mmCIF file of C-alpha atoms in Angstrom:
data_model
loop_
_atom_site.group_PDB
_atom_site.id
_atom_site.type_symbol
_atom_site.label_atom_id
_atom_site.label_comp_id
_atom_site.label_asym_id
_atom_site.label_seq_id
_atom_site.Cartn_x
_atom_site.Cartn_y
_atom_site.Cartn_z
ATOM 1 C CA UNK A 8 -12.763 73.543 -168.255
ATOM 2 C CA UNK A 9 -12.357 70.578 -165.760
ATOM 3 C CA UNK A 10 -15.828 71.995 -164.342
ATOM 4 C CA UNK A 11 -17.813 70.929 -167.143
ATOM 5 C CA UNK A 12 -20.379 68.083 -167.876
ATOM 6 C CA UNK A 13 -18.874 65.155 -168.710
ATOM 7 C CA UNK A 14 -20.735 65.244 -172.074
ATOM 8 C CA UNK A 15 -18.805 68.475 -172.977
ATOM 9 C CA UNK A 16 -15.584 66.856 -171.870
ATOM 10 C CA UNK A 17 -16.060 63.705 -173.785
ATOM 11 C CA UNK A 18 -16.405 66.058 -177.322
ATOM 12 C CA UNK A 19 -12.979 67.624 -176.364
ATOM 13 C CA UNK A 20 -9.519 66.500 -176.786
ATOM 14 C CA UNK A 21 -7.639 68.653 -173.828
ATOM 15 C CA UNK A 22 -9.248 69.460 -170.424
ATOM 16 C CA UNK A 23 -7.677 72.590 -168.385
ATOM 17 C CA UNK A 24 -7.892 74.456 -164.729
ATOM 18 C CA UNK A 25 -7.700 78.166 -164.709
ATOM 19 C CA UNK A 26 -4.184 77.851 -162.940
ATOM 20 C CA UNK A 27 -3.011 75.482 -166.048
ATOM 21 C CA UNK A 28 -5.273 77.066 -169.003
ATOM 22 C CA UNK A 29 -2.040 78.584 -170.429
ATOM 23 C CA UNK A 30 0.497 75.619 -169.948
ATOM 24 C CA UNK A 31 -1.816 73.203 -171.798
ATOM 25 C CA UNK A 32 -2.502 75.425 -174.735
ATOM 26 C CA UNK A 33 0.929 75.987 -174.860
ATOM 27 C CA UNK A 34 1.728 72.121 -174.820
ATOM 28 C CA UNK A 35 -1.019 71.821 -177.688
ATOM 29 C CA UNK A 36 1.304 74.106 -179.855
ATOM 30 C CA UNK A 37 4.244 72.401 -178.865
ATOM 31 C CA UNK A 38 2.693 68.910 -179.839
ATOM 32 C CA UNK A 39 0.340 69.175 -182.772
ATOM 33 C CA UNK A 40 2.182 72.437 -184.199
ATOM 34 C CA UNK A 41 2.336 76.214 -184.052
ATOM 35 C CA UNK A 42 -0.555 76.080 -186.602
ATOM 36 C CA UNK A 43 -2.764 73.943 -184.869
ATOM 37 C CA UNK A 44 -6.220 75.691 -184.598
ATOM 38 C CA UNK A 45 -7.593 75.922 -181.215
ATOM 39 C CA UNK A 46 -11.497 76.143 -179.970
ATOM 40 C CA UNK A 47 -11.390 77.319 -176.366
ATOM 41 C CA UNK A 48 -14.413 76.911 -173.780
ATOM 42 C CA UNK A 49 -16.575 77.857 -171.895
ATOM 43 C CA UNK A 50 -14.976 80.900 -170.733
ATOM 44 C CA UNK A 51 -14.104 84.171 -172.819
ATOM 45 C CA UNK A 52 -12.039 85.721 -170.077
ATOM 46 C CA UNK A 53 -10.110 83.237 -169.136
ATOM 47 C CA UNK A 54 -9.712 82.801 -173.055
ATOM 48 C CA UNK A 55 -8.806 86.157 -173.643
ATOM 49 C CA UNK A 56 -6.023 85.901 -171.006
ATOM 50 C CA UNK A 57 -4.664 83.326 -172.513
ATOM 51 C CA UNK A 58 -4.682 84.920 -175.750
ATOM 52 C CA UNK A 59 -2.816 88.155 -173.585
ATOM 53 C CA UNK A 60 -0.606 85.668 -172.279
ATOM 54 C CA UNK A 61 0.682 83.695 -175.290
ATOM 55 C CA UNK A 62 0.397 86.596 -177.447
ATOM 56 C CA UNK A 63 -2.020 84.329 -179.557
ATOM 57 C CA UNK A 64 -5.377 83.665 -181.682
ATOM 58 C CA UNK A 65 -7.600 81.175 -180.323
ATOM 59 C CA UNK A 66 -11.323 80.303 -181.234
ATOM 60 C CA UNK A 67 -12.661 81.551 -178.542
ATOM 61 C CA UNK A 68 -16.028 80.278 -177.110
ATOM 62 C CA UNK A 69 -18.212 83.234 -176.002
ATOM 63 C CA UNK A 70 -19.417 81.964 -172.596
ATOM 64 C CA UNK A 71 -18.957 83.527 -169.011
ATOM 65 C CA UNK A 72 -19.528 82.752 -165.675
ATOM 66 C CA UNK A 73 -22.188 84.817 -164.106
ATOM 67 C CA UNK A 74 -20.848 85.594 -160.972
ATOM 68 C CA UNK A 75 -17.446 86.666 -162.142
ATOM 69 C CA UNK A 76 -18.367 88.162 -165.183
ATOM 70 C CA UNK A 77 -20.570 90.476 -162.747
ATOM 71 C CA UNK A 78 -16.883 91.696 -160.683
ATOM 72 C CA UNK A 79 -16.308 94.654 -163.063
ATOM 73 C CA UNK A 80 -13.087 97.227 -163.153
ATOM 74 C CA UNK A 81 -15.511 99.993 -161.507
ATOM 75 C CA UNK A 82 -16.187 97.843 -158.506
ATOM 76 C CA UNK A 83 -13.085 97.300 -157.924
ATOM 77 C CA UNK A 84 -11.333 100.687 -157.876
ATOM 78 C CA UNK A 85 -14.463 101.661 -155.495
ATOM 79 C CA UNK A 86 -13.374 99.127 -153.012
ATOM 80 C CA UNK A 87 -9.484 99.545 -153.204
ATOM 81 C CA UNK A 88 -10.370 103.232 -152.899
ATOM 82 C CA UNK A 89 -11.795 102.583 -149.997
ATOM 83 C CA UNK A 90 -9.123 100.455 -148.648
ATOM 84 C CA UNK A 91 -6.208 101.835 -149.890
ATOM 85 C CA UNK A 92 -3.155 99.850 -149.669
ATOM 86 C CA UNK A 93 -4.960 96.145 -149.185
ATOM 87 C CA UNK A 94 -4.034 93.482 -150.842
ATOM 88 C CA UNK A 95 -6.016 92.415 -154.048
ATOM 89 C CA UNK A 96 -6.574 88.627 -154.620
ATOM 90 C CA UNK A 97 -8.234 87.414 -157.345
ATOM 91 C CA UNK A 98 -9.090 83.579 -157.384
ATOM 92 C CA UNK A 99 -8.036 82.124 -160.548
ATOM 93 C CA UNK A 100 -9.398 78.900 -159.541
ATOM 94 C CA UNK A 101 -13.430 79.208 -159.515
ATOM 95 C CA UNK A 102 -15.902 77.336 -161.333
ATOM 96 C CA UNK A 103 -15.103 79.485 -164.568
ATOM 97 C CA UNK A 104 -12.680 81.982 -165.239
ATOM 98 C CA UNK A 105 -12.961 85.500 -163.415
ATOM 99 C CA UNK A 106 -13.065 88.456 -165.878
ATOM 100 C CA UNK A 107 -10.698 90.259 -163.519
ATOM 101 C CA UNK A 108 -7.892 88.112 -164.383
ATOM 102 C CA UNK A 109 -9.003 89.356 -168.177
ATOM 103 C CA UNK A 110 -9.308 93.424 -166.754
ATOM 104 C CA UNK A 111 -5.674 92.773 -164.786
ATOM 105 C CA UNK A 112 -3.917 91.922 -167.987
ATOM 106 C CA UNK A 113 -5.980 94.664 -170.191
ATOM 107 C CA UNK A 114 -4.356 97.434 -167.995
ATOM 108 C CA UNK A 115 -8.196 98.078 -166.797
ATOM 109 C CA UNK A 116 -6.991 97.482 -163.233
ATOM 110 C CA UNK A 117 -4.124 98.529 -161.240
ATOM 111 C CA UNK A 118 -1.370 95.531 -160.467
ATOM 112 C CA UNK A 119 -0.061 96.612 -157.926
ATOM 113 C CA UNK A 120 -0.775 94.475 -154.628
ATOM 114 C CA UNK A 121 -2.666 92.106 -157.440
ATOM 115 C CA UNK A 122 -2.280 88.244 -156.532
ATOM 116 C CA UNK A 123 -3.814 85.683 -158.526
ATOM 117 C CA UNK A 124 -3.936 82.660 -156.189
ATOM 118 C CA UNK A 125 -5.858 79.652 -155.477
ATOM 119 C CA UNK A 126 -7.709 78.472 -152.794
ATOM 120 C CA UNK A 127 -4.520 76.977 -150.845
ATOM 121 C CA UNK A 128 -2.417 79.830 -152.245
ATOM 122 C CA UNK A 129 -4.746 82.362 -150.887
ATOM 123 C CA UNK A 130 -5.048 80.894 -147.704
ATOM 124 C CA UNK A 131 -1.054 80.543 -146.990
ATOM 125 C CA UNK A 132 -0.754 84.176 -148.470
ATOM 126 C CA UNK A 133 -3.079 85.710 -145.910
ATOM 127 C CA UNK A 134 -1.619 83.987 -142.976
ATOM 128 C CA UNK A 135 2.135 85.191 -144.508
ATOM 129 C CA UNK A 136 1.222 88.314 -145.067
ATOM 130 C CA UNK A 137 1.781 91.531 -143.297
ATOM 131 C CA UNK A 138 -1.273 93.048 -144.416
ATOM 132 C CA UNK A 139 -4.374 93.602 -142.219
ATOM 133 C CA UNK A 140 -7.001 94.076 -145.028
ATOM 134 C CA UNK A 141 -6.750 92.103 -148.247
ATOM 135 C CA UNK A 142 -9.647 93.269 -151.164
ATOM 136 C CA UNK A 143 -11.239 89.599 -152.460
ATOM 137 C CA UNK A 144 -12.560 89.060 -156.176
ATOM 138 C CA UNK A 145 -14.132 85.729 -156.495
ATOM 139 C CA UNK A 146 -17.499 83.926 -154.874
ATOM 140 C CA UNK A 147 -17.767 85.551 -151.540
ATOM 141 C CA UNK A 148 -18.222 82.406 -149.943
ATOM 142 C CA UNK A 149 -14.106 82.303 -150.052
ATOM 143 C CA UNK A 150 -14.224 85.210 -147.360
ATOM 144 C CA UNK A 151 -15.530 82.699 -144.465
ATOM 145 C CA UNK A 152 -12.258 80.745 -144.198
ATOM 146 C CA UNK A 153 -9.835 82.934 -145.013
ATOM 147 C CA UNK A 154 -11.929 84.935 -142.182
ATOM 148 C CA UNK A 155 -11.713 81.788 -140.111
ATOM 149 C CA UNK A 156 -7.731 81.121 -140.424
ATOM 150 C CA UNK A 157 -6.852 84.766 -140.269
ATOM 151 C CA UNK A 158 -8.616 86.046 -137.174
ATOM 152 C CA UNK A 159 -7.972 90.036 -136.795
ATOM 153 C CA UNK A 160 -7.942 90.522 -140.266
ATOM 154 C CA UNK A 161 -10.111 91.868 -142.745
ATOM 155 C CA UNK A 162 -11.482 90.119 -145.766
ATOM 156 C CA UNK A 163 -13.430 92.547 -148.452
ATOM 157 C CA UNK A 164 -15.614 91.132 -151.178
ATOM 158 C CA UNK A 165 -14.477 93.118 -154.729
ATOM 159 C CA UNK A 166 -18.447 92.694 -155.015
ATOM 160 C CA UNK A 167 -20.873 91.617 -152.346
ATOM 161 C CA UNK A 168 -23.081 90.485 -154.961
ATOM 162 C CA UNK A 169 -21.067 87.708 -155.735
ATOM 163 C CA UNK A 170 -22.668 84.497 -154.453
ATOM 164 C CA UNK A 171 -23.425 81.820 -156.794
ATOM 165 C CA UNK A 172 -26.688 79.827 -156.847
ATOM 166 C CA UNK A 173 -25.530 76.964 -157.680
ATOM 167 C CA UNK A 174 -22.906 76.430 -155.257
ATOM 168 C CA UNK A 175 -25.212 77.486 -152.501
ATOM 169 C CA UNK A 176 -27.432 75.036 -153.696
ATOM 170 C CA UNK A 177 -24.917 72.076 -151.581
ATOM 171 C CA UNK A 178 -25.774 72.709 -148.132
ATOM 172 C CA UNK A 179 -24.904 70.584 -144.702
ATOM 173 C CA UNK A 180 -28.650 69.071 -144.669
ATOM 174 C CA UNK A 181 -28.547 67.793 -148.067
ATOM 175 C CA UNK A 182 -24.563 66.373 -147.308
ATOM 176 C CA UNK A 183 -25.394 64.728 -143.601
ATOM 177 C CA UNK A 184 -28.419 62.939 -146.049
ATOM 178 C CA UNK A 185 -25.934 62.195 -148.582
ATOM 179 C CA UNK A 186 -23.730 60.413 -146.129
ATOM 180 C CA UNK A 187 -26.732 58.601 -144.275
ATOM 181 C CA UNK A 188 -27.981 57.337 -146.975
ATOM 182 C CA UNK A 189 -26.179 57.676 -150.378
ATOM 183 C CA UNK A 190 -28.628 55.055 -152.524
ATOM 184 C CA UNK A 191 -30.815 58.431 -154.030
ATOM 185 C CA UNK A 192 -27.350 60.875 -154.649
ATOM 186 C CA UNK A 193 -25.079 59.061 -156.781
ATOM 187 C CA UNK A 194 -24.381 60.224 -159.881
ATOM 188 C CA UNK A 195 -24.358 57.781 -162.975
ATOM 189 C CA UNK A 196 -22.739 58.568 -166.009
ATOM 190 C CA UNK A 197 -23.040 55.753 -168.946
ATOM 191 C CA UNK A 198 -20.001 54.290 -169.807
ATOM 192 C CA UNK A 199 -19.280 55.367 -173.146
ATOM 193 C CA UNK A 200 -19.414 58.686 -172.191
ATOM 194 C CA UNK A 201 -17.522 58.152 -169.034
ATOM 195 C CA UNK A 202 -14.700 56.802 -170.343
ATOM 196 C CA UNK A 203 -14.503 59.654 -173.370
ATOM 197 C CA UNK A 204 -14.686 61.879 -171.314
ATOM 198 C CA UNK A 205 -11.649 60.634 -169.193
ATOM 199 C CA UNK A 206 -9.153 61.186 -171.873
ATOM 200 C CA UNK A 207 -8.916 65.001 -171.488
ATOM 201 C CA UNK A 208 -8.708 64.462 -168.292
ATOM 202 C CA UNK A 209 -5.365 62.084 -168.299
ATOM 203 C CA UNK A 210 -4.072 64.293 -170.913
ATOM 204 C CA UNK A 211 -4.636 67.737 -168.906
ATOM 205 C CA UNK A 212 -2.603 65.653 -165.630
ATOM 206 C CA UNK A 213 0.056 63.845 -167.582
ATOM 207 C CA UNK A 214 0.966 67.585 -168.590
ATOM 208 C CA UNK A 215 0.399 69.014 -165.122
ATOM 209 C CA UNK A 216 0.845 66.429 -162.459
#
């Protein structure tokens, strides 16, 4: 995943987005061969939809993201029953996969009124859309500007519980310091590393630009 520690990334040979997880595997086949043996990480659902999606094995690392691994199928029929007819984005985008998009293609969860969209994709969607309440499984913090650009419409977390700790963990005091003095923040990666780590990288956007 593109979110990973550059230490991870420079032990891999292909890096991939949740938008593109499926194109590059694909282009792996494609390239190396349809019996080329693939280790997938750090996300099982995101794997697993690939797998759905291709109709394919992969090795399959068993890790999860907390936060989306905690949106489960019960969750969100409670909120969509209690919204009926809103629209239901997912965020296929996040820092790892979101086990909805794994429950969606299972059958676990009803498609209809499903959209998997990213940030920019959610954002136009709302303001296109005719709907007045849309149902939101991701991080919660998306629900502030999609609030913010849609005013008069209602944004409903799939699970209020949602709210990663280490994403809260950037706030505007720590940024304005950042900015004023940036000596103490930057981050240093050696160069070996740095430049291993880069080729997954060039690979994932020379098949995605």
């Amino acid at each position: 995943m593109i979110e990973s520690a550059s230490e991870v990334k420079a032990l891999t040979d292909y890096c991939c987005t949740s938008s593109n997880a499926v194109q590059v595997v694909e282009h792996i086949w494609a390239t190396h061969g349809d019996d080329t043996e693939i280790l997938f990480g750090p996300d099982m659902f995101l794997g697993a939809y690939v797998e759905k999606t291709t109709g394919r094995k992969l090795n399959v690392w068993m890790g999860e993201c907390h936060v989306h691994a905690g949106i489960r199928p019960s969750d969100i029929a409670e909120v969509r029953a209690e919204h009926p007819g809103a629209d239901f984005l997912i965020h296929p985008e996040c820092g790892c996969s979101t086990s909805v998009m794994e429950y969606v293609a299972a059958g676990d969860i009803d498609v209809e009124n499903t959209h998997m969209l990213s940030t920019g994709g959610m954002l136009k969607y709302a303001r296109q859309s005719d709907a007045d309440t849309f149902v939101v499984a991701t991080e919660t913090g998306m629900l502030h500007p999609l609030a913010a650009e849609n005013p008069g419409k209602t944004f409903v977390p799939a699970n209020p519980a949602a709210v990663c700790q280490y994403m809260k963990m950037i706030t505007l005091p720590k940024l304005r310091d950042a900015l004023l003095d940036p000596a103490p923040h930057v981050v240093k990666v050696d160069r070996a590393t740095a430049e291993r780590a880069r080729v997954p990288i060039e690979r994932m956007v020379s098949i995605t630009p």
